[in-house]
mmCIF file of C-alpha atoms and ligand atoms in Angstrom:
data_model
loop_
_atom_site.group_PDB
_atom_site.id
_atom_site.type_symbol
_atom_site.label_atom_id
_atom_site.label_comp_id
_atom_site.label_asym_id
_atom_site.label_seq_id
_atom_site.Cartn_x
_atom_site.Cartn_y
_atom_site.Cartn_z
ATOM 1 C CA UNK A 20 0.000 0.000 0.000
ATOM 2 C CA UNK A 21 1.183 3.504 -0.742
ATOM 3 C CA UNK A 22 0.796 5.715 2.278
ATOM 4 C CA UNK A 23 -0.132 9.331 1.689
ATOM 5 C CA UNK A 24 0.526 11.333 4.835
ATOM 6 C CA UNK A 25 -1.314 14.440 3.646
ATOM 7 C CA UNK A 26 -4.479 12.440 3.047
ATOM 8 C CA UNK A 27 -4.245 10.498 6.309
ATOM 9 C CA UNK A 28 -3.613 13.610 8.370
ATOM 10 C CA UNK A 29 -6.154 15.603 6.335
ATOM 11 C CA UNK A 30 -3.711 18.375 5.528
ATOM 12 C CA UNK A 31 -5.050 20.404 2.614
ATOM 13 C CA UNK A 32 -2.880 22.122 0.009
ATOM 14 C CA UNK A 33 -3.870 25.465 1.566
ATOM 15 C CA UNK A 34 -2.812 24.328 5.028
ATOM 16 C CA UNK A 35 0.467 23.069 3.653
ATOM 17 C CA UNK A 36 1.120 26.322 1.834
ATOM 18 C CA UNK A 37 0.261 28.429 4.866
ATOM 19 C CA UNK A 38 2.644 26.387 7.038
ATOM 20 C CA UNK A 39 4.930 29.072 8.389
ATOM 21 C CA UNK A 40 5.851 28.575 12.013
ATOM 22 C CA UNK A 41 7.608 25.397 13.076
ATOM 23 C CA UNK A 42 6.395 23.600 16.202
ATOM 24 C CA UNK A 43 9.081 23.180 18.860
ATOM 25 C CA UNK A 44 9.640 19.569 19.945
ATOM 26 C CA UNK A 45 11.463 18.253 23.007
ATOM 27 C CA UNK A 46 12.422 14.590 22.818
ATOM 28 C CA UNK A 47 13.377 13.191 26.211
ATOM 29 C CA UNK A 48 14.720 9.652 26.449
ATOM 30 C CA UNK A 49 14.193 7.650 29.622
ATOM 31 C CA UNK A 50 14.927 3.884 29.918
ATOM 32 C CA UNK A 51 15.223 3.122 26.233
ATOM 33 C CA UNK A 52 17.411 1.491 23.618
ATOM 34 C CA UNK A 53 17.190 4.513 21.229
ATOM 35 C CA UNK A 54 15.424 2.279 18.683
ATOM 36 C CA UNK A 55 12.422 4.585 18.468
ATOM 37 C CA UNK A 56 14.555 7.603 17.549
ATOM 38 C CA UNK A 57 16.434 5.451 15.040
ATOM 39 C CA UNK A 58 13.129 4.420 13.507
ATOM 40 C CA UNK A 59 11.923 8.012 13.358
ATOM 41 C CA UNK A 60 14.860 9.250 11.304
ATOM 42 C CA UNK A 61 14.196 6.830 8.438
ATOM 43 C CA UNK A 62 10.725 8.178 7.727
ATOM 44 C CA UNK A 63 9.726 8.418 4.067
ATOM 45 C CA UNK A 64 6.288 10.056 4.207
ATOM 46 C CA UNK A 65 7.147 12.805 4.931
ATOM 47 C CA UNK A 66 10.894 12.357 5.103
ATOM 48 C CA UNK A 67 12.550 13.020 8.446
ATOM 49 C CA UNK A 68 14.656 15.769 6.865
ATOM 50 C CA UNK A 69 11.596 17.527 5.449
ATOM 51 C CA UNK A 70 9.854 17.220 8.815
ATOM 52 C CA UNK A 71 12.832 18.765 10.581
ATOM 53 C CA UNK A 72 13.413 21.493 8.024
ATOM 54 C CA UNK A 73 9.810 22.458 7.293
ATOM 55 C CA UNK A 74 7.463 21.551 10.140
ATOM 56 C CA UNK A 75 9.094 20.990 13.500
ATOM 57 C CA UNK A 76 12.025 22.426 15.353
ATOM 58 C CA UNK A 77 13.723 19.659 17.325
ATOM 59 C CA UNK A 78 14.923 21.760 20.236
ATOM 60 C CA UNK A 79 16.115 18.992 22.507
ATOM 61 C CA UNK A 80 17.152 15.398 21.918
ATOM 62 C CA UNK A 81 20.040 13.897 23.838
ATOM 63 C CA UNK A 82 20.528 11.389 21.004
ATOM 64 C CA UNK A 83 20.121 13.557 17.910
ATOM 65 C CA UNK A 84 21.584 16.870 19.108
ATOM 66 C CA UNK A 85 24.964 17.783 17.678
ATOM 67 C CA UNK A 86 25.923 19.481 20.917
ATOM 68 C CA UNK A 87 26.183 17.711 24.245
ATOM 69 C CA UNK A 88 26.632 18.242 27.973
ATOM 70 C CA UNK A 89 25.762 21.627 29.493
ATOM 71 C CA UNK A 90 24.986 23.159 26.100
ATOM 72 C CA UNK A 91 22.156 20.770 25.307
ATOM 73 C CA UNK A 92 20.914 20.265 28.881
ATOM 74 C CA UNK A 93 20.800 24.008 29.514
ATOM 75 C CA UNK A 94 18.822 24.534 26.352
ATOM 76 C CA UNK A 95 16.074 22.177 27.572
ATOM 77 C CA UNK A 96 15.007 24.488 30.403
ATOM 78 C CA UNK A 97 15.347 27.564 28.219
ATOM 79 C CA UNK A 98 13.049 26.036 25.620
ATOM 80 C CA UNK A 99 10.413 25.078 28.201
ATOM 81 C CA UNK A 100 10.359 28.687 29.424
ATOM 82 C CA UNK A 101 10.381 30.224 25.961
ATOM 83 C CA UNK A 102 7.688 28.021 24.414
ATOM 84 C CA UNK A 103 5.344 27.345 27.351
ATOM 85 C CA UNK A 104 2.157 25.753 26.043
ATOM 86 C CA UNK A 105 3.473 25.598 22.482
ATOM 87 C CA UNK A 106 5.862 22.671 22.307
ATOM 88 C CA UNK A 107 5.302 18.941 21.886
ATOM 89 C CA UNK A 108 7.002 16.681 24.396
ATOM 90 C CA UNK A 109 8.020 13.252 23.110
ATOM 91 C CA UNK A 110 9.074 10.659 25.662
ATOM 92 C CA UNK A 111 10.931 7.526 24.621
ATOM 93 C CA UNK A 112 11.504 4.735 27.150
ATOM 94 C CA UNK A 113 9.937 3.672 30.416
ATOM 95 C CA UNK A 114 10.292 5.525 33.688
ATOM 96 C CA UNK A 115 12.413 3.923 36.406
ATOM 97 C CA UNK A 116 10.695 3.473 39.745
ATOM 98 C CA UNK A 117 13.744 4.880 41.500
ATOM 99 C CA UNK A 118 15.740 7.941 40.422
ATOM 100 C CA UNK A 119 18.986 6.110 41.119
ATOM 101 C CA UNK A 120 18.476 4.192 37.885
ATOM 102 C CA UNK A 121 18.045 7.189 35.660
ATOM 103 C CA UNK A 122 19.668 10.573 35.935
ATOM 104 C CA UNK A 123 20.982 12.797 33.213
ATOM 105 C CA UNK A 124 23.404 15.581 34.116
ATOM 106 C CA UNK A 125 22.777 14.736 37.773
ATOM 107 C CA UNK A 126 19.038 15.397 37.465
ATOM 108 C CA UNK A 127 16.126 12.991 37.764
ATOM 109 C CA UNK A 128 14.805 12.224 34.281
ATOM 110 C CA UNK A 129 11.416 11.448 35.833
ATOM 111 C CA UNK A 130 11.224 14.961 37.336
ATOM 112 C CA UNK A 131 12.387 16.447 34.035
ATOM 113 C CA UNK A 132 9.569 14.694 32.183
ATOM 114 C CA UNK A 133 6.932 15.734 34.742
ATOM 115 C CA UNK A 134 8.136 19.333 34.523
ATOM 116 C CA UNK A 135 8.292 19.387 30.716
ATOM 117 C CA UNK A 136 4.866 17.725 30.381
ATOM 118 C CA UNK A 137 3.271 20.359 32.613
ATOM 119 C CA UNK A 138 3.926 23.082 30.046
ATOM 120 C CA UNK A 139 3.580 21.022 26.849
ATOM 121 C CA UNK A 140 0.830 21.483 24.292
ATOM 122 C CA UNK A 141 0.751 17.710 23.891
ATOM 123 C CA UNK A 142 2.772 14.703 24.991
ATOM 124 C CA UNK A 143 3.585 11.777 22.709
ATOM 125 C CA UNK A 144 4.714 8.530 24.337
ATOM 126 C CA UNK A 145 6.995 7.097 21.662
ATOM 127 C CA UNK A 146 7.348 3.316 21.696
ATOM 128 C CA UNK A 147 6.118 0.388 23.760
ATOM 129 C CA UNK A 148 8.424 1.152 26.721
ATOM 130 C CA UNK A 149 7.031 4.635 27.124
ATOM 131 C CA UNK A 150 3.468 3.474 26.395
ATOM 132 C CA UNK A 151 3.285 0.289 28.474
ATOM 133 C CA UNK A 152 6.605 -0.230 30.282
ATOM 134 C CA UNK A 153 7.974 -2.463 27.507
ATOM 135 C CA UNK A 154 11.161 -4.483 27.764
ATOM 136 C CA UNK A 155 12.479 -2.647 30.825
ATOM 137 C CA UNK A 156 9.270 -3.547 32.687
ATOM 138 C CA UNK A 157 9.475 -7.239 31.747
ATOM 139 C CA UNK A 158 9.673 -9.667 34.677
ATOM 140 C CA UNK A 159 11.368 -9.305 37.082
ATOM 141 C CA UNK A 160 11.332 -5.573 36.264
ATOM 142 C CA UNK A 161 14.524 -4.781 38.179
ATOM 143 C CA UNK A 162 14.135 -1.003 37.905
ATOM 144 C CA UNK A 163 10.426 -0.872 38.775
ATOM 145 C CA UNK A 164 9.788 0.540 35.302
ATOM 146 C CA UNK A 165 6.394 2.114 34.572
ATOM 147 C CA UNK A 166 4.835 3.750 31.508
ATOM 148 C CA UNK A 167 4.953 7.527 31.263
ATOM 149 C CA UNK A 168 1.200 7.825 31.891
ATOM 150 C CA UNK A 169 1.804 6.636 35.452
ATOM 151 C CA UNK A 170 3.893 9.660 36.367
ATOM 152 C CA UNK A 171 1.766 12.329 34.665
ATOM 153 C CA UNK A 172 -1.397 13.838 36.125
ATOM 154 C CA UNK A 173 -4.769 12.722 34.805
ATOM 155 C CA UNK A 174 -5.941 14.981 32.013
ATOM 156 C CA UNK A 175 -2.496 15.446 30.471
ATOM 157 C CA UNK A 176 -3.032 15.576 26.679
ATOM 158 C CA UNK A 177 -1.110 12.440 25.713
ATOM 159 C CA UNK A 178 -1.102 9.995 22.814
ATOM 160 C CA UNK A 179 0.538 6.583 23.006
ATOM 161 C CA UNK A 180 2.451 5.458 19.933
ATOM 162 C CA UNK A 181 3.473 1.906 20.837
ATOM 163 C CA UNK A 182 5.726 -0.375 18.824
ATOM 164 C CA UNK A 183 9.175 -1.824 19.345
ATOM 165 C CA UNK A 184 10.022 0.315 17.546
ATOM 166 C CA UNK A 185 6.996 2.244 16.268
ATOM 167 C CA UNK A 186 6.684 2.932 12.557
ATOM 168 C CA UNK A 187 8.413 6.211 11.633
ATOM 169 C CA UNK A 188 5.378 7.573 9.798
ATOM 170 C CA UNK A 189 3.187 6.818 12.809
ATOM 171 C CA UNK A 190 5.448 8.740 15.197
ATOM 172 C CA UNK A 191 5.762 11.699 12.852
ATOM 173 C CA UNK A 192 2.095 11.522 11.805
ATOM 174 C CA UNK A 193 1.051 11.970 15.441
ATOM 175 C CA UNK A 194 3.451 14.879 15.924
ATOM 176 C CA UNK A 195 2.446 16.495 12.636
ATOM 177 C CA UNK A 196 -1.237 16.237 13.462
ATOM 178 C CA UNK A 197 -0.557 18.488 16.446
ATOM 179 C CA UNK A 198 1.508 20.784 14.236
ATOM 180 C CA UNK A 199 -1.154 21.185 11.554
ATOM 181 C CA UNK A 200 -4.364 20.906 13.586
ATOM 182 C CA UNK A 201 -3.266 22.199 16.971
ATOM 183 C CA UNK A 202 -4.313 19.046 18.809
ATOM 184 C CA UNK A 203 -3.686 15.331 19.056
ATOM 185 C CA UNK A 204 -5.500 13.099 16.569
ATOM 186 C CA UNK A 205 -8.566 11.173 17.707
ATOM 187 C CA UNK A 206 -7.497 8.477 20.174
ATOM 188 C CA UNK A 207 -8.897 5.036 21.014
ATOM 189 C CA UNK A 208 -9.647 3.836 24.548
ATOM 190 C CA UNK A 209 -5.999 2.923 25.030
ATOM 191 C CA UNK A 210 -4.967 6.471 23.973
ATOM 192 C CA UNK A 211 -3.538 5.368 20.595
ATOM 193 C CA UNK A 212 -4.245 7.459 17.460
ATOM 194 C CA UNK A 213 -7.180 5.744 15.754
ATOM 195 C CA UNK A 214 -5.853 6.611 12.322
ATOM 196 C CA UNK A 215 -2.906 4.260 12.860
ATOM 197 C CA UNK A 216 -4.058 1.652 15.379
ATOM 198 C CA UNK A 217 -7.641 0.731 14.511
ATOM 199 C CA UNK A 218 -6.811 -2.271 12.310
ATOM 200 C CA UNK A 219 -5.196 -5.498 13.426
ATOM 201 C CA UNK A 220 -2.014 -6.683 11.743
ATOM 202 C CA UNK A 221 -3.966 -9.818 10.835
ATOM 203 C CA UNK A 222 -6.702 -7.929 9.052
ATOM 204 C CA UNK A 223 -4.318 -6.440 6.510
ATOM 205 C CA UNK A 224 -1.849 -9.328 6.369
ATOM 206 C CA UNK A 225 -0.965 -10.656 2.896
ATOM 207 C CA UNK A 226 -1.051 -14.202 4.362
ATOM 208 C CA UNK A 227 -4.665 -13.819 5.509
ATOM 209 C CA UNK A 228 -6.167 -15.688 2.535
ATOM 210 C CA UNK A 229 -4.253 -18.746 3.768
ATOM 211 C CA UNK A 230 -5.574 -18.227 7.290
ATOM 212 C CA UNK A 231 -9.097 -18.273 5.888
ATOM 213 C CA UNK A 232 -8.461 -21.472 3.961
ATOM 214 C CA UNK A 233 -6.702 -22.986 7.008
ATOM 215 C CA UNK A 234 -3.366 -23.373 5.251
ATOM 216 C CA UNK A 235 -0.737 -22.965 7.933
ATOM 217 C CA UNK A 236 3.050 -23.214 7.976
ATOM 218 C CA UNK A 237 4.093 -25.671 10.704
ATOM 219 C CA UNK A 238 7.794 -24.772 10.730
ATOM 220 C CA UNK A 239 9.917 -21.964 9.310
ATOM 221 C CA UNK A 240 11.305 -24.248 6.676
ATOM 222 C CA UNK A 241 8.396 -26.319 5.437
ATOM 223 C CA UNK A 242 6.632 -26.135 2.088
ATOM 224 C CA UNK A 243 3.755 -24.113 3.571
ATOM 225 C CA UNK A 244 6.158 -21.463 4.800
ATOM 226 C CA UNK A 245 7.869 -21.308 1.425
ATOM 227 C CA UNK A 246 4.453 -20.954 -0.209
ATOM 228 C CA UNK A 247 3.630 -17.918 1.946
ATOM 229 C CA UNK A 248 1.030 -19.667 4.119
ATOM 230 C CA UNK A 249 -0.261 -18.266 7.380
ATOM 231 C CA UNK A 250 2.096 -18.197 10.403
ATOM 232 C CA UNK A 251 -0.605 -18.583 13.049
ATOM 233 C CA UNK A 252 0.609 -22.019 14.139
ATOM 234 C CA UNK A 253 4.079 -20.547 14.590
ATOM 235 C CA UNK A 254 2.674 -18.239 17.246
ATOM 236 C CA UNK A 255 1.743 -15.206 15.152
ATOM 237 C CA UNK A 256 0.108 -12.509 17.274
ATOM 238 C CA UNK A 257 -1.248 -10.581 14.290
ATOM 239 C CA UNK A 258 -4.897 -11.317 15.187
ATOM 240 C CA UNK A 259 -4.585 -9.587 18.578
ATOM 241 C CA UNK A 260 -2.143 -6.857 17.629
ATOM 242 C CA UNK A 261 -3.316 -3.468 16.416
ATOM 243 C CA UNK A 262 -0.751 -1.629 14.352
ATOM 244 C CA UNK A 263 -0.092 -0.361 10.832
ATOM 245 C CA UNK A 264 2.733 -2.782 9.999
ATOM 246 C CA UNK A 265 0.948 -4.277 6.992
ATOM 247 C CA UNK A 266 -0.533 -1.006 5.751
ATOM 248 C CA UNK A 267 2.170 1.621 6.237
ATOM 249 C CA UNK A 268 5.106 -0.624 7.148
ATOM 250 C CA UNK A 269 8.727 0.427 6.962
ATOM 251 C CA UNK A 270 11.069 1.963 4.395
ATOM 252 C CA UNK A 271 8.378 3.254 2.085
ATOM 253 C CA UNK A 272 6.036 0.324 2.743
ATOM 254 C CA UNK A 273 8.462 -2.203 1.310
ATOM 255 C CA UNK A 274 9.018 -4.216 4.481
ATOM 256 C CA UNK A 275 7.397 -5.464 7.663
ATOM 257 C CA UNK A 276 8.041 -8.331 10.072
ATOM 258 C CA UNK A 277 5.532 -10.686 8.398
ATOM 259 C CA UNK A 278 6.636 -9.524 4.965
ATOM 260 C CA UNK A 279 10.153 -10.521 5.968
ATOM 261 C CA UNK A 280 8.990 -14.006 6.933
ATOM 262 C CA UNK A 281 8.499 -13.676 10.695
ATOM 263 C CA UNK A 282 5.366 -14.093 12.736
ATOM 264 C CA UNK A 283 4.195 -10.961 14.545
ATOM 265 C CA UNK A 284 5.329 -11.025 18.194
ATOM 266 C CA UNK A 285 2.856 -8.354 19.268
ATOM 267 C CA UNK A 286 5.496 -5.750 19.991
ATOM 268 C CA UNK A 287 3.028 -2.869 20.093
ATOM 269 C CA UNK A 288 0.600 -4.424 22.558
ATOM 270 C CA UNK A 289 0.481 -3.981 26.310
ATOM 271 C CA UNK A 290 2.448 -6.709 28.091
ATOM 272 C CA UNK A 291 5.111 -7.085 25.404
ATOM 273 C CA UNK A 292 7.796 -8.518 26.209
ATOM 274 C CA UNK A 293 6.433 -10.912 28.811
ATOM 275 C CA UNK A 294 3.448 -11.842 26.644
ATOM 276 C CA UNK A 295 5.142 -12.243 23.302
ATOM 277 C CA UNK A 296 4.882 -15.602 21.579
ATOM 278 C CA UNK A 297 7.281 -18.479 22.150
ATOM 279 C CA UNK A 298 9.528 -17.840 19.178
ATOM 280 C CA UNK A 299 12.416 -16.570 21.292
ATOM 281 C CA UNK A 300 11.799 -18.713 24.311
ATOM 282 C CA UNK A 301 9.311 -16.262 25.836
ATOM 283 C CA UNK A 302 6.176 -17.103 27.750
HETATM 284 FE FE1 SF4 B 25 -2.920 -13.434 10.603
HETATM 285 FE FE2 SF4 B 25 -0.406 -13.837 11.328
HETATM 286 FE FE3 SF4 B 25 -1.558 -15.498 9.649
HETATM 287 FE FE4 SF4 B 25 -0.944 -13.019 8.879
HETATM 288 S S1 SF4 B 25 0.502 -14.630 9.418
HETATM 289 S S2 SF4 B 25 -2.851 -14.123 8.471
HETATM 290 S S3 SF4 B 25 -1.330 -11.891 10.793
HETATM 291 S S4 SF4 B 25 -2.161 -15.146 11.802
HETATM 292 FE FE1 F3S B 26 5.547 -5.494 16.030
HETATM 293 FE FE2 F3S B 26 3.949 -7.339 15.035
HETATM 294 FE FE3 F3S B 26 4.270 -5.088 13.800
HETATM 295 S S1 F3S B 26 5.940 -7.681 15.979
HETATM 296 S S2 F3S B 26 6.340 -4.488 14.263
HETATM 297 S S3 F3S B 26 3.359 -5.337 15.791
HETATM 298 S S4 F3S B 26 4.029 -7.074 12.844
#
């Protein structure tokens, strides 16, 4: 499928032409692997470079900033003051239950996020760790990791963009909706943007015809697998996983986990990693 971001986000030609002021974005990383930020920078629709040059001003990112140390940390507070109520706060990673696990420049990252969220126009929880706790919160959860929603007050305007990592276009689409429309897109009951998370991976899977005719691969090397049959018997979680992997996908819609020959392990659902399928020895 060819994804058209302007259509999905309902950005008219007029709106695009009148785009003048860039929206400031702060991107704070908590307990993460940086995979979400890596995913974000390979966006095609729109490209990450176009997003950065035309629509948003990435004012703080400890991973993507060219400067470091006091320069970049000092800028974070200055930006919060300067753009109160105007900036988008993105949070990648789960929040450690104890500050001893996570400090940057001697400061509690948890307190930094609470402070930045207080003055943000909108908060975007980027990735499954930030949305649900993710890998850091997997048993035995040594750091007492929690999702970002657990440290923010009720009523904080927040969208969850789960995935391990999330699709680049989904992260940027959520941010750009705020940029163009001044608010988060419509969310489902789990606070995920409906425009990206309302269809199961199974529903748009190219192997679904084989599911319907009950033609299943039994191993990763049998004839059924080679014929592109359904991976359900190999533990595929596509039927219970809501994400845009088989509609938007990665790298200009040319790849996805199932498209690459793997069953879905439900990386964008609550409870991942503990509740993934048994492919890697999980529960
Ligand atoms: Fe559904 Fe998975 Fe089979 Fe695709 S491979 S049809 S998502 S069960
Ligand atoms: Fe994750 Fe399944 Fe998509 S493993 S990337 S939700 S196909």
